[in-house]
Coordinates of C-alpha atoms in Angstrom, one line a residue:
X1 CA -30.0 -13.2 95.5
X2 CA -32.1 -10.1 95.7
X3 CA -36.2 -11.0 95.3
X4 CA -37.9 -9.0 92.5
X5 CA -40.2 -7.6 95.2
X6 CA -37.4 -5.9 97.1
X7 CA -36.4 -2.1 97.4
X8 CA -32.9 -1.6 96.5
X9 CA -31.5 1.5 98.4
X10 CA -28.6 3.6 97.8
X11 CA -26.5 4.7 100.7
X12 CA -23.2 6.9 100.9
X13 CA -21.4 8.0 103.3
X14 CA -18.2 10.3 103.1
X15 CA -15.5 10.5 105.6
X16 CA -16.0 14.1 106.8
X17 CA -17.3 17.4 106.3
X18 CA -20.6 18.1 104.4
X19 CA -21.6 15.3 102.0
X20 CA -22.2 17.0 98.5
X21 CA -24.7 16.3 96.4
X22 CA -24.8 12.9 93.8
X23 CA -26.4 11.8 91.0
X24 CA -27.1 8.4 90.5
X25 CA -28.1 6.1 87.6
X26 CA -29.5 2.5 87.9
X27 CA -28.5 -0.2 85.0
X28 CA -29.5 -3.6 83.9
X29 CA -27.1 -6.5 82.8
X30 CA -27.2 -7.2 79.4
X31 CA -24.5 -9.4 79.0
X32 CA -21.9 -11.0 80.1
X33 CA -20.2 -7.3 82.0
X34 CA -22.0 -4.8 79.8
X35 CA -24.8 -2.5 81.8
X36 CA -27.1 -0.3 80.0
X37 CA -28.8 2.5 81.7
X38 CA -32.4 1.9 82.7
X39 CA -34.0 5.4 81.4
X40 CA -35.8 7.3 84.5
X41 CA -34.2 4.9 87.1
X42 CA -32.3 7.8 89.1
X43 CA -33.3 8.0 92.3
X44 CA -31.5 6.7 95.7
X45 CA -33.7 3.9 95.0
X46 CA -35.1 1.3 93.0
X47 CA -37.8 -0.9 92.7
X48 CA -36.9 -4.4 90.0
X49 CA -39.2 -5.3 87.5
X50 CA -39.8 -7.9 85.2
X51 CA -37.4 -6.6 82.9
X52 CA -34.4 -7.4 85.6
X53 CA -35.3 -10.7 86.5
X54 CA -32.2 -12.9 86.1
X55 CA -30.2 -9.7 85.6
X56 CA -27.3 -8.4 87.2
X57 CA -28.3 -4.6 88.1
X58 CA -25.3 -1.8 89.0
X59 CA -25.9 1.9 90.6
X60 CA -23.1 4.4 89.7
X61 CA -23.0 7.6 92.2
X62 CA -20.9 10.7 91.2
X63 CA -20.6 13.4 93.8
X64 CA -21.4 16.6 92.0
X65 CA -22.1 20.6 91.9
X66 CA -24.8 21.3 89.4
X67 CA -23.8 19.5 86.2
X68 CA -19.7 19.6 87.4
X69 CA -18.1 15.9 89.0
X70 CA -16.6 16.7 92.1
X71 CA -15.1 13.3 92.2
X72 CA -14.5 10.1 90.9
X73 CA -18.2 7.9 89.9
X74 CA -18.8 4.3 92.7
X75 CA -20.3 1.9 90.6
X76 CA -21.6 -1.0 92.7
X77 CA -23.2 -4.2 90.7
X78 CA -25.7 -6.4 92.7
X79 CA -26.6 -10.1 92.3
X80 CA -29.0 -11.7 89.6
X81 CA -32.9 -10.2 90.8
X82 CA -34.4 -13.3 91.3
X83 CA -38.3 -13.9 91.0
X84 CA -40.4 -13.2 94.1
X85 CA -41.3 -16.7 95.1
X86 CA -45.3 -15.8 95.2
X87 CA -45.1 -14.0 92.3
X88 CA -43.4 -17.0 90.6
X89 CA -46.1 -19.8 91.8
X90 CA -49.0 -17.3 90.4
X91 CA -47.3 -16.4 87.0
X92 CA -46.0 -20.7 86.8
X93 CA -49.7 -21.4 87.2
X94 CA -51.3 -18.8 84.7
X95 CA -48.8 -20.2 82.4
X96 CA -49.8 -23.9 82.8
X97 CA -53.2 -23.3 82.4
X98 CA -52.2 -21.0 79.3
X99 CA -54.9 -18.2 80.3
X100 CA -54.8 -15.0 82.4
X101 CA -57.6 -12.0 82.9
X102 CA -56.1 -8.9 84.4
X103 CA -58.3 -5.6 85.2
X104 CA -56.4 -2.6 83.2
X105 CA -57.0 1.1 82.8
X106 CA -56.5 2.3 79.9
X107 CA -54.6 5.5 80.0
X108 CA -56.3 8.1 77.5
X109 CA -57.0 11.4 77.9
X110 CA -59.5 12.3 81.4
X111 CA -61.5 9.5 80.5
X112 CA -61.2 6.6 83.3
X113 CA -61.8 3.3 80.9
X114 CA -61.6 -0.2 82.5
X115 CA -60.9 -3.0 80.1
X116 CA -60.1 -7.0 81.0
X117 CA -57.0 -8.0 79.3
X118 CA -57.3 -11.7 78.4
X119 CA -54.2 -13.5 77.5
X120 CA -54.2 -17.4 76.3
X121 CA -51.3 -19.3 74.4
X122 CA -53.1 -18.6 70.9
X123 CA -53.5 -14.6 71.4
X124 CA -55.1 -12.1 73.6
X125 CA -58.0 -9.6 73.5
X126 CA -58.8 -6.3 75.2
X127 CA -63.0 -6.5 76.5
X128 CA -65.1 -4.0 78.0
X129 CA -68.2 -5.5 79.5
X130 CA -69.2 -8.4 76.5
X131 CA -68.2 -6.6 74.2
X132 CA -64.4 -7.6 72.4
X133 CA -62.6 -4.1 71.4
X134 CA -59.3 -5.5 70.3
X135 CA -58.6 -9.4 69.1
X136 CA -55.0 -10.5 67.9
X137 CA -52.3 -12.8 67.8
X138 CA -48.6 -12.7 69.4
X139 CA -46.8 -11.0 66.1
X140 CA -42.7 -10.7 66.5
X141 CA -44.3 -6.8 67.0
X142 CA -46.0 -7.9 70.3
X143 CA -43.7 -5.8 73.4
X144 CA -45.0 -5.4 77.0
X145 CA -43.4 -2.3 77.5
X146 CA -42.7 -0.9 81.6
X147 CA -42.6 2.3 82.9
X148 CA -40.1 2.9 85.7
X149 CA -41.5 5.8 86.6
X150 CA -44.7 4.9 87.4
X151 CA -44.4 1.0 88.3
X152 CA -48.4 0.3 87.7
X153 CA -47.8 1.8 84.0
X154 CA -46.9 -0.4 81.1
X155 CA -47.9 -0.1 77.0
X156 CA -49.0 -2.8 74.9
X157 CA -47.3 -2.7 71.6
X158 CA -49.4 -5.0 69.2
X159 CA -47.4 -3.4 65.4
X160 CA -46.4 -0.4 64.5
X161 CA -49.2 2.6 65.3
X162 CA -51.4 0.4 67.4
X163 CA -50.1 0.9 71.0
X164 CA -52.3 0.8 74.3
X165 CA -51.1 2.5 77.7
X166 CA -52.3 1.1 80.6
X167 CA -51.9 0.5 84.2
X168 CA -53.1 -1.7 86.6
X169 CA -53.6 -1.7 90.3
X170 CA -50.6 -3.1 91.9
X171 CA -47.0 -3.0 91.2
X172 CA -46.6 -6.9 91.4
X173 CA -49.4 -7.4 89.4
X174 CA -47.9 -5.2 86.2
X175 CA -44.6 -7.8 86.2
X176 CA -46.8 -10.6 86.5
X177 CA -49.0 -9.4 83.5
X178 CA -45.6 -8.8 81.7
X179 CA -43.7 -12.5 82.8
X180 CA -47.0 -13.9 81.6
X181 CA -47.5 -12.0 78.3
X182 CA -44.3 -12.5 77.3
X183 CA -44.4 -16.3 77.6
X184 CA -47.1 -16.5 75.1
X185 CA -45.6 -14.5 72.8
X186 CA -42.3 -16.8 72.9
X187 CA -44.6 -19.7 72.5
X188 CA -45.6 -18.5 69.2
X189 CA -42.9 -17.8 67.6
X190 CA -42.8 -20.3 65.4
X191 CA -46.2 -18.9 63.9
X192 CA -44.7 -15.1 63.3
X193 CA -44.1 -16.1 59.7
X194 CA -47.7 -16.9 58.9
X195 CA -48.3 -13.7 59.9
X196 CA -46.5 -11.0 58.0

């Protein structure tokens, strides 16, 4: 199937005159056949995340005026996004040695603040130089959260009113932050309940 590093591309083509114009909308598998709309993915095309590996995705096109159909909507589904093979040795290996350090910006205001974000199988913290800023657990509250907009852009939800955005410096890197994240957070859930 498709890699996770690959550019998906929309192309029509009509059968004569003047194509019109289209609007297109990029979705995710959910299950089984039921698609739900990735938020912002509209473009003619589309870059997979983290959040579509192992997912089916689909692009419906409607040719259009403004806001009026001119036609009937083409919905096209892809095969599963598979991992990118490098991406998948380096996030298999920060895994089994249950610790990972990325460089991340947080994104507040017009000041430009570097933090390292250190992930581990027991929790993570957020450090500036020595010094620790943030120290927690994986909580059932804990979401990696990507934009598609901007693919270096994700949030780090630790519980409700404590949310960090951030980017990072490559694309690849953001979904490998995510994969890796995530997997520490599944393998504590068994210790949520001591938590809340």
């Amino acid at each position: 199937g498709p890699l996770s590093s690959s550019i998906f591309q929309v192309k029509v083509t009509f059968a004569k005159g003047k194509p019109p114009p289209i609007t297109v909308q990029w979705y995710r598998s959910v299950k089984n056949d039921e698609y739900e709309r990735i938020q912002g993915a509209t473009g003619l095309s589309y870059l997979p995340n983290a959040d579509d590996i192992n997912n089916q995705l689909g692009v419906a096109c409607l040719p259009c005026s403004g806001k009026q159909p001119l036609g009937v909507s083409y919905f096209q589904v892809l095969p599963p996004v598979q991992l990118d093979p490098e991406m998948g040795r380096i996030f298999r290996g920060l895994v089994a040695q249950a610790y990972a350090e990325f460089r991340v910006r947080l994104l507040s205001g017009d000041d430009v603040i570097f933090f390292t974000l250190i992930m581990d199988a027991d929790g993570f913290k957020l450090r500036d130089g020595l010094r620790t800023r943030v120290k927690d657990v994986y909580r059932d509250t804990f979401k990696i959260v990507l934009s598609i907009s901007k693919p270096r852009n994700f949030v780090l939800h630790l519980k409700e009113g404590s949310s960090f955005p951030m980017c990072v410096e490559h694309t690849h890197e953001r979904d490998i932050l995510a994969l890796v994240g995530r997997s520490f957070w599944a393998m504590n859930r068994d210790r949520w309940i001591d938590y809340r």
